[in-house]
Tab-separated table of C-alpha atoms in Angstrom:
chain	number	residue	atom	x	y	z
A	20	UNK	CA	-8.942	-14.735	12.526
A	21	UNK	CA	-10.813	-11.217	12.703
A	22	UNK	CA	-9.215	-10.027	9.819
A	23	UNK	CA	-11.130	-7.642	7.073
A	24	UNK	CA	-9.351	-8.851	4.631
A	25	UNK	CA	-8.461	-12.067	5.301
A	26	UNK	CA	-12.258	-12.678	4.929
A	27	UNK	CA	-12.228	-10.946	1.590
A	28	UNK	CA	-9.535	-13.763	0.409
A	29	UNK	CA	-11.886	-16.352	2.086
A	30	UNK	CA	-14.455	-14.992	-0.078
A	31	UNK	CA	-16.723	-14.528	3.162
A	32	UNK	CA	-17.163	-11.013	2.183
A	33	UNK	CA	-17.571	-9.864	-0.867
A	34	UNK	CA	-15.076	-7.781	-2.700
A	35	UNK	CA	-14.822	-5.994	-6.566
A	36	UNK	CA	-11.745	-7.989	-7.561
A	37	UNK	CA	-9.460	-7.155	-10.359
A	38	UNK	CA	-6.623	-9.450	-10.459
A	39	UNK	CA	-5.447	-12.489	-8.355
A	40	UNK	CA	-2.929	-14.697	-8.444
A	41	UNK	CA	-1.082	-17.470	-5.868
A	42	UNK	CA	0.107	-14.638	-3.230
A	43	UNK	CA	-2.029	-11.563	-4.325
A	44	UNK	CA	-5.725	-10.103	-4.709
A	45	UNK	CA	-6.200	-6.772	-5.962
A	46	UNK	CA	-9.777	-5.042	-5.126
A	47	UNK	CA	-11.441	-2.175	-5.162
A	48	UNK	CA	-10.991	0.332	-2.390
A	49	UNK	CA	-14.939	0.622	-1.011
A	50	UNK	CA	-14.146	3.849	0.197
A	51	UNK	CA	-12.128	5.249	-3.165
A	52	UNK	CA	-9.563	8.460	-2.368
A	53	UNK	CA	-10.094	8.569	-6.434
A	54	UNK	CA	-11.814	6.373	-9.272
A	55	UNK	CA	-9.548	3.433	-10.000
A	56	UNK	CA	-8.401	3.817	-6.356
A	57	UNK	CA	-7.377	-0.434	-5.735
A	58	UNK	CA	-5.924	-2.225	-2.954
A	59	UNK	CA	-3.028	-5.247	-3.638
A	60	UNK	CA	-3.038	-7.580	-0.364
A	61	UNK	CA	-1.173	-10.900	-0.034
A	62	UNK	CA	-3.171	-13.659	0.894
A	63	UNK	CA	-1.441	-14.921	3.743
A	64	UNK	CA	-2.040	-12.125	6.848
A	65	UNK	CA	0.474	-10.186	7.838
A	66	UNK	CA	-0.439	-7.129	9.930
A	67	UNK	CA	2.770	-4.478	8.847
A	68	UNK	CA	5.426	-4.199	6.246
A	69	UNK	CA	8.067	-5.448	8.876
A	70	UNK	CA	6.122	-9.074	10.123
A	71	UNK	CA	5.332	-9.573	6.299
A	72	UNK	CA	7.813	-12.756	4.444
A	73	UNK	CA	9.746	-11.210	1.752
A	74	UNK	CA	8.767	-13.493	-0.800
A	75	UNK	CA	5.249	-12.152	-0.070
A	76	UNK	CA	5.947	-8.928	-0.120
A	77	UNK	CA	7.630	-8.728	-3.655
A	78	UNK	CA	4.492	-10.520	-4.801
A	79	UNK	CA	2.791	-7.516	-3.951
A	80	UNK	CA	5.032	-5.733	-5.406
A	81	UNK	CA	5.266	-7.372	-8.011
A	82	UNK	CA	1.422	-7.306	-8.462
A	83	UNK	CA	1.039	-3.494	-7.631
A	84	UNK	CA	3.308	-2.820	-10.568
A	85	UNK	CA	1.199	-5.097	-12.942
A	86	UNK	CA	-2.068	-3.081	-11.450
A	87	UNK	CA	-0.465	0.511	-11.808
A	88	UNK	CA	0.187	-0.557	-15.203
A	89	UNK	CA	-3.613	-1.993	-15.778
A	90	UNK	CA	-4.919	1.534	-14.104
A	91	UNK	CA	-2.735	3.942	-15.885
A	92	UNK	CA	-4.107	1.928	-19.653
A	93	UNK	CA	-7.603	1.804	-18.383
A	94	UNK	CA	-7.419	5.447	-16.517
A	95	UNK	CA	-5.601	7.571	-18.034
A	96	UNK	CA	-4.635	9.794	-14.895
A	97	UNK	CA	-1.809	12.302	-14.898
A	98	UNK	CA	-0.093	10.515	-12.128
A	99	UNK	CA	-0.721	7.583	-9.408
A	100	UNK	CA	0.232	7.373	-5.589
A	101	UNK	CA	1.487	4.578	-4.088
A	102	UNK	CA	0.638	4.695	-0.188
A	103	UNK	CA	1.433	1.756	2.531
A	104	UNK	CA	0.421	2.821	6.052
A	105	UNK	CA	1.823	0.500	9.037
A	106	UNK	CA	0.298	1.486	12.291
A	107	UNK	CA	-1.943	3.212	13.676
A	108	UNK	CA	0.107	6.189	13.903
A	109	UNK	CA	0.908	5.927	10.306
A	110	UNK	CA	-3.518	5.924	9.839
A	111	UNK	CA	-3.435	2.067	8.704
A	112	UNK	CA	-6.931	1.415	9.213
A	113	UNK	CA	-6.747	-2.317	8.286
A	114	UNK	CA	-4.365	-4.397	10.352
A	115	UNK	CA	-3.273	-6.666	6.988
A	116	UNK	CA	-0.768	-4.979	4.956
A	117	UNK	CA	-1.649	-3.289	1.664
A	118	UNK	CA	-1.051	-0.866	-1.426
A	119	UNK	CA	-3.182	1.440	-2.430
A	120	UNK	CA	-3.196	2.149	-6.027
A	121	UNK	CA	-4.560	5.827	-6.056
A	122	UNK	CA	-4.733	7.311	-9.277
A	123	UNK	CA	-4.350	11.449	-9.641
A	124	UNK	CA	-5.738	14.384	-12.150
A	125	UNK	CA	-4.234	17.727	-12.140
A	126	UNK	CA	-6.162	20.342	-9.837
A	127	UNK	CA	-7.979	16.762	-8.018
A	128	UNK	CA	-7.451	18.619	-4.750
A	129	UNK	CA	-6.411	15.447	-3.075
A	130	UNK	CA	-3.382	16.046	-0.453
A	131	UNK	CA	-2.015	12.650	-0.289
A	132	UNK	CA	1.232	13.516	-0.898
A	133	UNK	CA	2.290	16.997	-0.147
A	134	UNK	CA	4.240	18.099	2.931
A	135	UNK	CA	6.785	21.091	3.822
A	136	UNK	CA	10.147	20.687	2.907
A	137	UNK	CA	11.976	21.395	5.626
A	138	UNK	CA	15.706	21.173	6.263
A	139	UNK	CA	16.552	18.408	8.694
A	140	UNK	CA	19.176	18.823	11.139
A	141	UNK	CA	22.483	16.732	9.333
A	142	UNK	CA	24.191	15.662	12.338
A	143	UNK	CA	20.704	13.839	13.812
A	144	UNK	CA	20.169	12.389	9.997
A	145	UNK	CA	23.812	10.852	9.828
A	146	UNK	CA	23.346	9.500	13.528
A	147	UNK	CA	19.920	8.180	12.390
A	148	UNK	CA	21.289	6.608	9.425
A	149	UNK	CA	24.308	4.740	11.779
A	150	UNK	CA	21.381	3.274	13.989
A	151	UNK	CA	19.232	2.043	10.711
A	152	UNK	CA	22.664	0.806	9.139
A	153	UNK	CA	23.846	-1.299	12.260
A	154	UNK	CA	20.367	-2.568	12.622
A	155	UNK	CA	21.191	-4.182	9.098
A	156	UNK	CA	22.442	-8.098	9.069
């Protein structure tokens, strides 16, 4: 497989790692939004939140909140981000799902995770939330 970061687990490229465990590795983002800024992967590929297992996604769950924790001791920020992009549309860069771990300081001037509130139209939200609830089993 041509996959980033299934070469990282491989240990065929080298990576800053900061915790690991049966499903998980945790690293060092190489291209940091912030210091502390990590990435939780699971160790078996899978591209997008939707073609990951469940039991290896709340292992990286599980694992991001264990890191958040580690980062917020070691850190000391005034607030962390979680992001997980799935697509290209959605800017994932890295077809192997992960969490970023980005830790924030007041006035940072990152703009991770602002947007314009905007009222949504409530008919098309309830109709959206029918098709999203029948898609359910």
């Amino acid at each position: 497989m041509d996959c980033i970061f299934c070469k990282i687990v491989e240990g065929e490229i080298p990576a800053e790692r900061v915790y690991e465990d049966e499903k998980t590795l945790a690293f060092m983002d190489i291209h940091p939004l912030s210091q502390g800024h990590v990435l939780v992967i699971p160790k078996s590929h899978a591209a997008t939140i939707d073609t990951i297992e469940a039991s290896d996604f709340l292992a990286v769950m599980s694992s991001v909140h264990k890191l958040a924790a580690a980062v917020t001791k070691a850190l000391k920020p005034d607030g962390i981000n979680l992001l997980q992009l799935n697509g290209k549309a959605a800017n994932q860069m890295v077809p192997h799902l992960h969490v970023h771990i980005v830790p924030r300081w007041s006035g940072d001037g990152l703009t991770v995770s602002k947007w314009e509130i905007v009222p949504g139209d409530l008919e098309r939200i309830k109709n959206t939330a029918t098709q999203i609830k029948n898609m359910l089993s």
